[in-house]
Amino acid sequence: MASSKTLAEFFNPAKRLKSVPSPETLIPKSSISCNSSPSNASSDPDNLTTYQKSRIEINKYSALAKRNLRICTERVSKSKAEGTEYVKLEELLVEDSWVEVLPGELQKPYAKNLCRFVEREGVLLLNTVLTVRNHQANSHAKKGWELFTDAVIRTISQRKSGVVFLLWGNSAQEKSRLIDEAKHHILRAAHPSGLSANRGFFGCRHFSQTNKILEGKGHVPIDWQL
């Protein structure tokens, strides 16, 4: 099985596809009339194979991802240069589809509270799958999100040290394989849903344990209050 890519590799554009003529276009020169005009077959989308069309789509989205990464990097660098402690999460959602789906959503009270965790407390809230159909649990599972979220976790593990990972539920705990436990701390508990919270989430004291670990390393504890 091929190894999963790192987050950085997702933003690198795929290699440009070299145009390969189909067997139908490999006609001997002697059979081509001198009066015929240059063929536009290679530029006509209708004459592209399914594979060629898919590669064009991949290249297009890879280029957009690279552009989005550049914009976000520039905004973070500018914020640091100006002495600002953080960049608002909504300023980093530059992908067009997010902008279209979430107009004004990040201004709602619940979103502001959750954004504060990311912006000021340094807490990343991450699900294995980031979208779902209303009232249809796991409806978007195994459609690509797992590759992305695995890459996020692996990249954090590789590039950071001393991170405290809170893995709640079996799906989250499976991600421990992506984390270097020699560099980081992992706290495991049952999922905090109503169906399983009584089987180990209540009483796990993960929030206080996390702050104890951080304070032991000289870091400021997290304000967990919403």
mmCIF file with all atom_site columns, C-alpha atoms in Angstrom:
data_model
loop_
_atom_site.group_PDB
_atom_site.id
_atom_site.type_symbol
_atom_site.label_atom_id
_atom_site.label_alt_id
_atom_site.label_comp_id
_atom_site.label_asym_id
_atom_site.label_entity_id
_atom_site.label_seq_id
_atom_site.pdbx_PDB_ins_code
_atom_site.Cartn_x
_atom_site.Cartn_y
_atom_site.Cartn_z
_atom_site.occupancy
_atom_site.B_iso_or_equiv
_atom_site.pdbx_formal_charge
_atom_site.auth_seq_id
_atom_site.auth_comp_id
_atom_site.auth_asym_id
_atom_site.auth_atom_id
_atom_site.pdbx_PDB_model_num
ATOM 1   C CA . MET A 1 1   ? 0.000   0.000  0.000   1.00 0.00 ? 1   MET A CA 1
ATOM 2   C CA . ALA A 1 2   ? 1.390   3.406  -0.941  1.00 0.00 ? 2   ALA A CA 1
ATOM 3   C CA . SER A 1 3   ? 2.421   5.587  1.939   1.00 0.00 ? 3   SER A CA 1
ATOM 4   C CA . SER A 1 4   ? 0.275   8.628  2.773   1.00 0.00 ? 4   SER A CA 1
ATOM 5   C CA . LYS A 1 5   ? 1.571   12.000 1.643   1.00 0.00 ? 5   LYS A CA 1
ATOM 6   C CA . THR A 1 6   ? 2.592   14.786 3.966   1.00 0.00 ? 6   THR A CA 1
ATOM 7   C CA . LEU A 1 7   ? 0.516   17.962 4.089   1.00 0.00 ? 7   LEU A CA 1
ATOM 8   C CA . ALA A 1 8   ? 3.229   19.866 2.176   1.00 0.00 ? 8   ALA A CA 1
ATOM 9   C CA . GLU A 1 9   ? 3.056   17.316 -0.653  1.00 0.00 ? 9   GLU A CA 1
ATOM 10  C CA . PHE A 1 10  ? -0.664  17.967 -1.069  1.00 0.00 ? 10  PHE A CA 1
ATOM 11  C CA . PHE A 1 11  ? 0.059   21.606 -1.898  1.00 0.00 ? 11  PHE A CA 1
ATOM 12  C CA . ASN A 1 12  ? 2.793   20.857 -4.425  1.00 0.00 ? 12  ASN A CA 1
ATOM 13  C CA . PRO A 1 13  ? 1.401   20.883 -7.950  1.00 0.00 ? 13  PRO A CA 1
ATOM 14  C CA . ALA A 1 14  ? 1.403   17.595 -9.807  1.00 0.00 ? 14  ALA A CA 1
ATOM 15  C CA . LYS A 1 15  ? 3.842   17.227 -12.652 1.00 0.00 ? 15  LYS A CA 1
ATOM 16  C CA . ARG A 1 16  ? 2.529   18.636 -15.901 1.00 0.00 ? 16  ARG A CA 1
ATOM 17  C CA . LEU A 1 17  ? 1.033   15.969 -18.084 1.00 0.00 ? 17  LEU A CA 1
ATOM 18  C CA . LYS A 1 18  ? 2.854   15.417 -21.347 1.00 0.00 ? 18  LYS A CA 1
ATOM 19  C CA . SER A 1 19  ? 0.435   15.212 -24.219 1.00 0.00 ? 19  SER A CA 1
ATOM 20  C CA . VAL A 1 20  ? 0.507   11.746 -25.797 1.00 0.00 ? 20  VAL A CA 1
ATOM 21  C CA . PRO A 1 21  ? -1.257  11.327 -29.118 1.00 0.00 ? 21  PRO A CA 1
ATOM 22  C CA . SER A 1 22  ? -3.895  8.636  -29.265 1.00 0.00 ? 22  SER A CA 1
ATOM 23  C CA . PRO A 1 23  ? -3.479  5.796  -31.808 1.00 0.00 ? 23  PRO A CA 1
ATOM 24  C CA . GLU A 1 24  ? -6.114  7.414  -34.008 1.00 0.00 ? 24  GLU A CA 1
ATOM 25  C CA . THR A 1 25  ? -3.942  10.498 -34.476 1.00 0.00 ? 25  THR A CA 1
ATOM 26  C CA . LEU A 1 26  ? -0.800  8.530  -35.426 1.00 0.00 ? 26  LEU A CA 1
ATOM 27  C CA . ILE A 1 27  ? -1.398  8.859  -39.176 1.00 0.00 ? 27  ILE A CA 1
ATOM 28  C CA . PRO A 1 28  ? 1.566   8.612  -41.601 1.00 0.00 ? 28  PRO A CA 1
ATOM 29  C CA . LYS A 1 29  ? 2.604   11.981 -42.968 1.00 0.00 ? 29  LYS A CA 1
ATOM 30  C CA . SER A 1 30  ? 2.175   10.753 -46.517 1.00 0.00 ? 30  SER A CA 1
ATOM 31  C CA . SER A 1 31  ? -1.572  10.356 -45.954 1.00 0.00 ? 31  SER A CA 1
ATOM 32  C CA . ILE A 1 32  ? -2.071  13.965 -44.812 1.00 0.00 ? 32  ILE A CA 1
ATOM 33  C CA . SER A 1 33  ? -3.186  16.366 -47.510 1.00 0.00 ? 33  SER A CA 1
ATOM 34  C CA . CYS A 1 34  ? -1.058  19.468 -47.978 1.00 0.00 ? 34  CYS A CA 1
ATOM 35  C CA . ASN A 1 35  ? -4.284  21.467 -48.073 1.00 0.00 ? 35  ASN A CA 1
ATOM 36  C CA . SER A 1 36  ? -5.414  20.371 -44.606 1.00 0.00 ? 36  SER A CA 1
ATOM 37  C CA . SER A 1 37  ? -5.291  22.933 -41.820 1.00 0.00 ? 37  SER A CA 1
ATOM 38  C CA . PRO A 1 38  ? -3.393  22.297 -38.548 1.00 0.00 ? 38  PRO A CA 1
ATOM 39  C CA . SER A 1 39  ? -5.324  19.978 -36.291 1.00 0.00 ? 39  SER A CA 1
ATOM 40  C CA . ASN A 1 40  ? -6.694  21.308 -33.014 1.00 0.00 ? 40  ASN A CA 1
ATOM 41  C CA . ALA A 1 41  ? -7.402  17.831 -31.677 1.00 0.00 ? 41  ALA A CA 1
ATOM 42  C CA . SER A 1 42  ? -4.902  18.109 -28.831 1.00 0.00 ? 42  SER A CA 1
ATOM 43  C CA . SER A 1 43  ? -6.573  21.281 -27.568 1.00 0.00 ? 43  SER A CA 1
ATOM 44  C CA . ASP A 1 44  ? -10.145 20.029 -27.972 1.00 0.00 ? 44  ASP A CA 1
ATOM 45  C CA . PRO A 1 45  ? -11.472 18.739 -24.608 1.00 0.00 ? 45  PRO A CA 1
ATOM 46  C CA . ASP A 1 46  ? -13.772 16.321 -26.443 1.00 0.00 ? 46  ASP A CA 1
ATOM 47  C CA . ASN A 1 47  ? -10.740 14.477 -27.802 1.00 0.00 ? 47  ASN A CA 1
ATOM 48  C CA . LEU A 1 48  ? -9.047  13.996 -24.397 1.00 0.00 ? 48  LEU A CA 1
ATOM 49  C CA . THR A 1 49  ? -9.107  10.650 -22.642 1.00 0.00 ? 49  THR A CA 1
ATOM 50  C CA . THR A 1 50  ? -10.724 10.246 -19.229 1.00 0.00 ? 50  THR A CA 1
ATOM 51  C CA . TYR A 1 51  ? -7.259  9.947  -17.687 1.00 0.00 ? 51  TYR A CA 1
ATOM 52  C CA . GLN A 1 52  ? -6.065  13.163 -19.352 1.00 0.00 ? 52  GLN A CA 1
ATOM 53  C CA . LYS A 1 53  ? -9.151  15.045 -18.149 1.00 0.00 ? 53  LYS A CA 1
ATOM 54  C CA . SER A 1 54  ? -8.652  13.817 -14.593 1.00 0.00 ? 54  SER A CA 1
ATOM 55  C CA . ARG A 1 55  ? -5.000  14.884 -14.632 1.00 0.00 ? 55  ARG A CA 1
ATOM 56  C CA . ILE A 1 56  ? -5.991  18.341 -15.841 1.00 0.00 ? 56  ILE A CA 1
ATOM 57  C CA . GLU A 1 57  ? -8.443  18.616 -12.938 1.00 0.00 ? 57  GLU A CA 1
ATOM 58  C CA . ILE A 1 58  ? -5.770  17.464 -10.470 1.00 0.00 ? 58  ILE A CA 1
ATOM 59  C CA . ASN A 1 59  ? -3.302  20.008 -11.819 1.00 0.00 ? 59  ASN A CA 1
ATOM 60  C CA . LYS A 1 60  ? -5.913  22.770 -11.583 1.00 0.00 ? 60  LYS A CA 1
ATOM 61  C CA . TYR A 1 61  ? -6.780  22.043 -7.961  1.00 0.00 ? 61  TYR A CA 1
ATOM 62  C CA . SER A 1 62  ? -3.133  21.564 -7.036  1.00 0.00 ? 62  SER A CA 1
ATOM 63  C CA . ALA A 1 63  ? -2.350  24.993 -8.460  1.00 0.00 ? 63  ALA A CA 1
ATOM 64  C CA . LEU A 1 64  ? -5.228  26.498 -6.464  1.00 0.00 ? 64  LEU A CA 1
ATOM 65  C CA . ALA A 1 65  ? -3.998  24.791 -3.297  1.00 0.00 ? 65  ALA A CA 1
ATOM 66  C CA . LYS A 1 66  ? -0.501  26.181 -3.855  1.00 0.00 ? 66  LYS A CA 1
ATOM 67  C CA . ARG A 1 67  ? -1.958  29.649 -4.362  1.00 0.00 ? 67  ARG A CA 1
ATOM 68  C CA . ASN A 1 68  ? -4.026  29.351 -1.164  1.00 0.00 ? 68  ASN A CA 1
ATOM 69  C CA . LEU A 1 69  ? -0.999  28.175 0.808   1.00 0.00 ? 69  LEU A CA 1
ATOM 70  C CA . ARG A 1 70  ? 1.006   31.159 -0.441  1.00 0.00 ? 70  ARG A CA 1
ATOM 71  C CA . ILE A 1 71  ? -1.743  33.596 0.591   1.00 0.00 ? 71  ILE A CA 1
ATOM 72  C CA . CYS A 1 72  ? -2.042  32.062 4.068   1.00 0.00 ? 72  CYS A CA 1
ATOM 73  C CA . THR A 1 73  ? 1.728   32.019 4.545   1.00 0.00 ? 73  THR A CA 1
ATOM 74  C CA . GLU A 1 74  ? 1.965   35.680 3.571   1.00 0.00 ? 74  GLU A CA 1
ATOM 75  C CA . ARG A 1 75  ? -0.811  36.633 6.022   1.00 0.00 ? 75  ARG A CA 1
ATOM 76  C CA . VAL A 1 76  ? 0.817   34.713 8.884   1.00 0.00 ? 76  VAL A CA 1
ATOM 77  C CA . SER A 1 77  ? 4.214   36.262 8.135   1.00 0.00 ? 77  SER A CA 1
ATOM 78  C CA . LYS A 1 78  ? 2.680   39.740 7.977   1.00 0.00 ? 78  LYS A CA 1
ATOM 79  C CA . SER A 1 79  ? 0.935   39.175 11.304  1.00 0.00 ? 79  SER A CA 1
ATOM 80  C CA . LYS A 1 80  ? 4.182   38.106 12.958  1.00 0.00 ? 80  LYS A CA 1
ATOM 81  C CA . ALA A 1 81  ? 6.055   41.084 11.500  1.00 0.00 ? 81  ALA A CA 1
ATOM 82  C CA . GLU A 1 82  ? 3.405   43.441 12.914  1.00 0.00 ? 82  GLU A CA 1
ATOM 83  C CA . GLY A 1 83  ? 3.664   41.821 16.342  1.00 0.00 ? 83  GLY A CA 1
ATOM 84  C CA . THR A 1 84  ? 0.162   40.358 16.289  1.00 0.00 ? 84  THR A CA 1
ATOM 85  C CA . GLU A 1 85  ? -0.200  37.231 18.400  1.00 0.00 ? 85  GLU A CA 1
ATOM 86  C CA . TYR A 1 86  ? -2.452  35.390 15.970  1.00 0.00 ? 86  TYR A CA 1
ATOM 87  C CA . VAL A 1 87  ? -4.271  35.500 12.645  1.00 0.00 ? 87  VAL A CA 1
ATOM 88  C CA . LYS A 1 88  ? -8.066  35.239 12.654  1.00 0.00 ? 88  LYS A CA 1
ATOM 89  C CA . LEU A 1 89  ? -9.166  31.864 11.365  1.00 0.00 ? 89  LEU A CA 1
ATOM 90  C CA . GLU A 1 90  ? -11.592 33.418 8.892   1.00 0.00 ? 90  GLU A CA 1
ATOM 91  C CA . GLU A 1 91  ? -8.667  35.237 7.248   1.00 0.00 ? 91  GLU A CA 1
ATOM 92  C CA . LEU A 1 92  ? -7.036  31.881 6.484   1.00 0.00 ? 92  LEU A CA 1
ATOM 93  C CA . LEU A 1 93  ? -10.115 30.328 4.855   1.00 0.00 ? 93  LEU A CA 1
ATOM 94  C CA . VAL A 1 94  ? -9.210  31.540 1.385   1.00 0.00 ? 94  VAL A CA 1
ATOM 95  C CA . GLU A 1 95  ? -10.475 28.502 -0.489  1.00 0.00 ? 95  GLU A CA 1
ATOM 96  C CA . ASP A 1 96  ? -13.462 29.622 -2.590  1.00 0.00 ? 96  ASP A CA 1
ATOM 97  C CA . SER A 1 97  ? -15.672 26.689 -1.593  1.00 0.00 ? 97  SER A CA 1
ATOM 98  C CA . TRP A 1 98  ? -15.225 27.470 2.126   1.00 0.00 ? 98  TRP A CA 1
ATOM 99  C CA . VAL A 1 99  ? -16.013 31.133 1.527   1.00 0.00 ? 99  VAL A CA 1
ATOM 100 C CA . GLU A 1 100 ? -19.193 30.199 -0.335  1.00 0.00 ? 100 GLU A CA 1
ATOM 101 C CA . VAL A 1 101 ? -20.380 27.631 2.217   1.00 0.00 ? 101 VAL A CA 1
ATOM 102 C CA . LEU A 1 102 ? -19.569 29.608 5.378   1.00 0.00 ? 102 LEU A CA 1
ATOM 103 C CA . PRO A 1 103 ? -20.693 33.217 4.757   1.00 0.00 ? 103 PRO A CA 1
ATOM 104 C CA . GLY A 1 104 ? -20.953 34.831 8.179   1.00 0.00 ? 104 GLY A CA 1
ATOM 105 C CA . GLU A 1 105 ? -20.773 31.464 9.944   1.00 0.00 ? 105 GLU A CA 1
ATOM 106 C CA . LEU A 1 106 ? -17.575 32.346 11.790  1.00 0.00 ? 106 LEU A CA 1
ATOM 107 C CA . GLN A 1 107 ? -19.278 35.422 13.255  1.00 0.00 ? 107 GLN A CA 1
ATOM 108 C CA . LYS A 1 108 ? -21.787 33.317 15.198  1.00 0.00 ? 108 LYS A CA 1
ATOM 109 C CA . PRO A 1 109 ? -21.165 32.967 18.968  1.00 0.00 ? 109 PRO A CA 1
ATOM 110 C CA . TYR A 1 110 ? -20.320 29.255 18.881  1.00 0.00 ? 110 TYR A CA 1
ATOM 111 C CA . ALA A 1 111 ? -17.813 29.751 16.057  1.00 0.00 ? 111 ALA A CA 1
ATOM 112 C CA . LYS A 1 112 ? -16.123 32.682 17.786  1.00 0.00 ? 112 LYS A CA 1
ATOM 113 C CA . ASN A 1 113 ? -15.605 30.566 20.886  1.00 0.00 ? 113 ASN A CA 1
ATOM 114 C CA . LEU A 1 114 ? -14.159 27.676 18.906  1.00 0.00 ? 114 LEU A CA 1
ATOM 115 C CA . CYS A 1 115 ? -11.963 29.997 16.834  1.00 0.00 ? 115 CYS A CA 1
ATOM 116 C CA . ARG A 1 116 ? -10.517 31.395 20.045  1.00 0.00 ? 116 ARG A CA 1
ATOM 117 C CA . PHE A 1 117 ? -9.142  27.960 20.871  1.00 0.00 ? 117 PHE A CA 1
ATOM 118 C CA . VAL A 1 118 ? -7.214  27.947 17.603  1.00 0.00 ? 118 VAL A CA 1
ATOM 119 C CA . GLU A 1 119 ? -6.217  31.609 17.483  1.00 0.00 ? 119 GLU A CA 1
ATOM 120 C CA . ARG A 1 120 ? -5.229  32.299 21.095  1.00 0.00 ? 120 ARG A CA 1
ATOM 121 C CA . GLU A 1 121 ? -4.912  29.016 22.962  1.00 0.00 ? 121 GLU A CA 1
ATOM 122 C CA . GLY A 1 122 ? -3.161  27.023 20.236  1.00 0.00 ? 122 GLY A CA 1
ATOM 123 C CA . VAL A 1 123 ? -5.708  24.205 20.354  1.00 0.00 ? 123 VAL A CA 1
ATOM 124 C CA . LEU A 1 124 ? -6.456  22.461 17.055  1.00 0.00 ? 124 LEU A CA 1
ATOM 125 C CA . LEU A 1 125 ? -9.876  20.782 16.925  1.00 0.00 ? 125 LEU A CA 1
ATOM 126 C CA . LEU A 1 126 ? -9.777  18.104 14.244  1.00 0.00 ? 126 LEU A CA 1
ATOM 127 C CA . ASN A 1 127 ? -12.240 15.433 13.156  1.00 0.00 ? 127 ASN A CA 1
ATOM 128 C CA . THR A 1 128 ? -11.223 12.500 10.983  1.00 0.00 ? 128 THR A CA 1
ATOM 129 C CA . VAL A 1 129 ? -13.810 13.642 8.406   1.00 0.00 ? 129 VAL A CA 1
ATOM 130 C CA . LEU A 1 130 ? -14.538 17.368 8.204   1.00 0.00 ? 130 LEU A CA 1
ATOM 131 C CA . THR A 1 131 ? -17.972 17.412 6.571   1.00 0.00 ? 131 THR A CA 1
ATOM 132 C CA . VAL A 1 132 ? -21.171 15.364 6.800   1.00 0.00 ? 132 VAL A CA 1
ATOM 133 C CA . ARG A 1 133 ? -24.713 15.370 5.438   1.00 0.00 ? 133 ARG A CA 1
ATOM 134 C CA . ASN A 1 134 ? -27.292 16.568 7.927   1.00 0.00 ? 134 ASN A CA 1
ATOM 135 C CA . HIS A 1 135 ? -28.519 13.708 10.138  1.00 0.00 ? 135 HIS A CA 1
ATOM 136 C CA . GLN A 1 136 ? -26.373 11.155 8.225   1.00 0.00 ? 136 GLN A CA 1
ATOM 137 C CA . ALA A 1 137 ? -23.403 10.150 10.359  1.00 0.00 ? 137 ALA A CA 1
ATOM 138 C CA . ASN A 1 138 ? -20.235 9.191  8.444   1.00 0.00 ? 138 ASN A CA 1
ATOM 139 C CA . SER A 1 139 ? -21.902 10.045 5.115   1.00 0.00 ? 139 SER A CA 1
ATOM 140 C CA . HIS A 1 140 ? -18.688 11.667 3.885   1.00 0.00 ? 140 HIS A CA 1
ATOM 141 C CA . ALA A 1 141 ? -16.333 9.007  5.256   1.00 0.00 ? 141 ALA A CA 1
ATOM 142 C CA . LYS A 1 142 ? -13.837 7.363  2.891   1.00 0.00 ? 142 LYS A CA 1
ATOM 143 C CA . LYS A 1 143 ? -14.227 10.107 0.298   1.00 0.00 ? 143 LYS A CA 1
ATOM 144 C CA . GLY A 1 144 ? -10.798 11.718 0.721   1.00 0.00 ? 144 GLY A CA 1
ATOM 145 C CA . TRP A 1 145 ? -10.934 13.627 4.008   1.00 0.00 ? 145 TRP A CA 1
ATOM 146 C CA . GLU A 1 146 ? -8.964  10.906 5.820   1.00 0.00 ? 146 GLU A CA 1
ATOM 147 C CA . LEU A 1 147 ? -5.921  11.447 3.588   1.00 0.00 ? 147 LEU A CA 1
ATOM 148 C CA . PHE A 1 148 ? -5.931  15.143 4.428   1.00 0.00 ? 148 PHE A CA 1
ATOM 149 C CA . THR A 1 149 ? -6.487  14.823 8.182   1.00 0.00 ? 149 THR A CA 1
ATOM 150 C CA . ASP A 1 150 ? -3.881  12.050 8.435   1.00 0.00 ? 150 ASP A CA 1
ATOM 151 C CA . ALA A 1 151 ? -1.411  14.349 6.690   1.00 0.00 ? 151 ALA A CA 1
ATOM 152 C CA . VAL A 1 152 ? -2.191  17.163 9.133   1.00 0.00 ? 152 VAL A CA 1
ATOM 153 C CA . ILE A 1 153 ? -1.528  14.925 12.145  1.00 0.00 ? 153 ILE A CA 1
ATOM 154 C CA . ARG A 1 154 ? 1.634   13.433 10.652  1.00 0.00 ? 154 ARG A CA 1
ATOM 155 C CA . THR A 1 155 ? 3.014   16.867 9.747   1.00 0.00 ? 155 THR A CA 1
ATOM 156 C CA . ILE A 1 156 ? 2.395   18.228 13.256  1.00 0.00 ? 156 ILE A CA 1
ATOM 157 C CA . SER A 1 157 ? 4.128   15.171 14.711  1.00 0.00 ? 157 SER A CA 1
ATOM 158 C CA . GLN A 1 158 ? 7.129   15.590 12.436  1.00 0.00 ? 158 GLN A CA 1
ATOM 159 C CA . ARG A 1 159 ? 7.571   19.354 12.696  1.00 0.00 ? 159 ARG A CA 1
ATOM 160 C CA . LYS A 1 160 ? 6.629   20.037 16.321  1.00 0.00 ? 160 LYS A CA 1
ATOM 161 C CA . SER A 1 161 ? 7.637   18.655 19.691  1.00 0.00 ? 161 SER A CA 1
ATOM 162 C CA . GLY A 1 162 ? 5.906   18.448 23.064  1.00 0.00 ? 162 GLY A CA 1
ATOM 163 C CA . VAL A 1 163 ? 2.381   18.515 21.603  1.00 0.00 ? 163 VAL A CA 1
ATOM 164 C CA . VAL A 1 164 ? -0.393  16.988 23.722  1.00 0.00 ? 164 VAL A CA 1
ATOM 165 C CA . PHE A 1 165 ? -2.763  14.917 21.582  1.00 0.00 ? 165 PHE A CA 1
ATOM 166 C CA . LEU A 1 166 ? -6.212  14.168 23.015  1.00 0.00 ? 166 LEU A CA 1
ATOM 167 C CA . LEU A 1 167 ? -7.593  11.137 21.167  1.00 0.00 ? 167 LEU A CA 1
ATOM 168 C CA . TRP A 1 168 ? -11.278 10.600 21.956  1.00 0.00 ? 168 TRP A CA 1
ATOM 169 C CA . GLY A 1 169 ? -12.950 7.506  20.568  1.00 0.00 ? 169 GLY A CA 1
ATOM 170 C CA . ASN A 1 170 ? -11.709 4.524  18.578  1.00 0.00 ? 170 ASN A CA 1
ATOM 171 C CA . SER A 1 171 ? -11.366 6.412  15.286  1.00 0.00 ? 171 SER A CA 1
ATOM 172 C CA . ALA A 1 172 ? -9.202  9.074  16.905  1.00 0.00 ? 172 ALA A CA 1
ATOM 173 C CA . GLN A 1 173 ? -7.098  6.535  18.773  1.00 0.00 ? 173 GLN A CA 1
ATOM 174 C CA . GLU A 1 174 ? -6.263  4.797  15.507  1.00 0.00 ? 174 GLU A CA 1
ATOM 175 C CA . LYS A 1 175 ? -4.372  7.981  14.583  1.00 0.00 ? 175 LYS A CA 1
ATOM 176 C CA . SER A 1 176 ? -1.776  7.278  17.279  1.00 0.00 ? 176 SER A CA 1
ATOM 177 C CA . ARG A 1 177 ? 0.143   5.395  14.588  1.00 0.00 ? 177 ARG A CA 1
ATOM 178 C CA . LEU A 1 178 ? 0.849   8.773  12.956  1.00 0.00 ? 178 LEU A CA 1
ATOM 179 C CA . ILE A 1 179 ? 2.279   10.327 16.142  1.00 0.00 ? 179 ILE A CA 1
ATOM 180 C CA . ASP A 1 180 ? 5.842   9.995  17.429  1.00 0.00 ? 180 ASP A CA 1
ATOM 181 C CA . GLU A 1 181 ? 5.258   9.205  21.114  1.00 0.00 ? 181 GLU A CA 1
ATOM 182 C CA . ALA A 1 182 ? 8.947   9.799  21.827  1.00 0.00 ? 182 ALA A CA 1
ATOM 183 C CA . LYS A 1 183 ? 8.372   13.521 21.069  1.00 0.00 ? 183 LYS A CA 1
ATOM 184 C CA . HIS A 1 184 ? 4.751   14.034 22.097  1.00 0.00 ? 184 HIS A CA 1
ATOM 185 C CA . HIS A 1 185 ? 2.159   13.145 24.731  1.00 0.00 ? 185 HIS A CA 1
ATOM 186 C CA . ILE A 1 186 ? -0.996  11.144 23.947  1.00 0.00 ? 186 ILE A CA 1
ATOM 187 C CA . LEU A 1 187 ? -4.059  11.046 26.197  1.00 0.00 ? 187 LEU A CA 1
ATOM 188 C CA . ARG A 1 188 ? -6.766  8.517  25.266  1.00 0.00 ? 188 ARG A CA 1
ATOM 189 C CA . ALA A 1 189 ? -10.408 8.350  26.311  1.00 0.00 ? 189 ALA A CA 1
ATOM 190 C CA . ALA A 1 190 ? -13.846 7.299  25.079  1.00 0.00 ? 190 ALA A CA 1
ATOM 191 C CA . HIS A 1 191 ? -15.683 9.580  22.654  1.00 0.00 ? 191 HIS A CA 1
ATOM 192 C CA . PRO A 1 192 ? -17.614 12.348 24.469  1.00 0.00 ? 192 PRO A CA 1
ATOM 193 C CA . SER A 1 193 ? -20.902 11.563 22.694  1.00 0.00 ? 193 SER A CA 1
ATOM 194 C CA . GLY A 1 194 ? -23.997 10.720 24.693  1.00 0.00 ? 194 GLY A CA 1
ATOM 195 C CA . LEU A 1 195 ? -23.640 7.059  23.728  1.00 0.00 ? 195 LEU A CA 1
ATOM 196 C CA . SER A 1 196 ? -20.123 6.553  25.027  1.00 0.00 ? 196 SER A CA 1
ATOM 197 C CA . ALA A 1 197 ? -19.165 9.373  27.406  1.00 0.00 ? 197 ALA A CA 1
ATOM 198 C CA . ASN A 1 198 ? -20.038 7.214  30.427  1.00 0.00 ? 198 ASN A CA 1
ATOM 199 C CA . ARG A 1 199 ? -17.549 4.581  29.266  1.00 0.00 ? 199 ARG A CA 1
ATOM 200 C CA . GLY A 1 200 ? -14.451 6.583  30.039  1.00 0.00 ? 200 GLY A CA 1
ATOM 201 C CA . PHE A 1 201 ? -14.734 10.209 28.955  1.00 0.00 ? 201 PHE A CA 1
ATOM 202 C CA . PHE A 1 202 ? -16.320 11.495 32.142  1.00 0.00 ? 202 PHE A CA 1
ATOM 203 C CA . GLY A 1 203 ? -13.612 11.616 34.771  1.00 0.00 ? 203 GLY A CA 1
ATOM 204 C CA . CYS A 1 204 ? -10.671 11.320 32.370  1.00 0.00 ? 204 CYS A CA 1
ATOM 205 C CA . ARG A 1 205 ? -9.543  14.838 33.406  1.00 0.00 ? 205 ARG A CA 1
ATOM 206 C CA . HIS A 1 206 ? -7.803  15.385 30.067  1.00 0.00 ? 206 HIS A CA 1
ATOM 207 C CA . PHE A 1 207 ? -8.002  19.161 30.315  1.00 0.00 ? 207 PHE A CA 1
ATOM 208 C CA . SER A 1 208 ? -6.289  19.360 33.683  1.00 0.00 ? 208 SER A CA 1
ATOM 209 C CA . GLN A 1 209 ? -3.798  16.669 32.663  1.00 0.00 ? 209 GLN A CA 1
ATOM 210 C CA . THR A 1 210 ? -2.918  18.661 29.555  1.00 0.00 ? 210 THR A CA 1
ATOM 211 C CA . ASN A 1 211 ? -2.301  21.819 31.576  1.00 0.00 ? 211 ASN A CA 1
ATOM 212 C CA . LYS A 1 212 ? -0.170  19.872 34.055  1.00 0.00 ? 212 LYS A CA 1
ATOM 213 C CA . ILE A 1 213 ? 2.020   18.605 31.194  1.00 0.00 ? 213 ILE A CA 1
ATOM 214 C CA . LEU A 1 214 ? 2.309   22.102 29.670  1.00 0.00 ? 214 LEU A CA 1
ATOM 215 C CA . GLU A 1 215 ? 3.161   23.761 32.973  1.00 0.00 ? 215 GLU A CA 1
ATOM 216 C CA . GLY A 1 216 ? 5.770   21.075 33.616  1.00 0.00 ? 216 GLY A CA 1
ATOM 217 C CA . LYS A 1 217 ? 7.488   22.192 30.414  1.00 0.00 ? 217 LYS A CA 1
ATOM 218 C CA . GLY A 1 218 ? 7.251   25.874 31.309  1.00 0.00 ? 218 GLY A CA 1
ATOM 219 C CA . HIS A 1 219 ? 4.304   26.691 29.040  1.00 0.00 ? 219 HIS A CA 1
ATOM 220 C CA . VAL A 1 220 ? 1.238   28.778 29.878  1.00 0.00 ? 220 VAL A CA 1
ATOM 221 C CA . PRO A 1 221 ? -1.772  26.560 30.685  1.00 0.00 ? 221 PRO A CA 1
ATOM 222 C CA . ILE A 1 222 ? -4.782  26.567 28.363  1.00 0.00 ? 222 ILE A CA 1
ATOM 223 C CA . ASP A 1 223 ? -7.980  28.366 29.315  1.00 0.00 ? 223 ASP A CA 1
ATOM 224 C CA . TRP A 1 224 ? -10.528 25.666 28.526  1.00 0.00 ? 224 TRP A CA 1
ATOM 225 C CA . GLN A 1 225 ? -13.571 27.722 29.466  1.00 0.00 ? 225 GLN A CA 1
ATOM 226 C CA . LEU A 1 226 ? -15.916 28.576 26.580  1.00 0.00 ? 226 LEU A CA 1
#
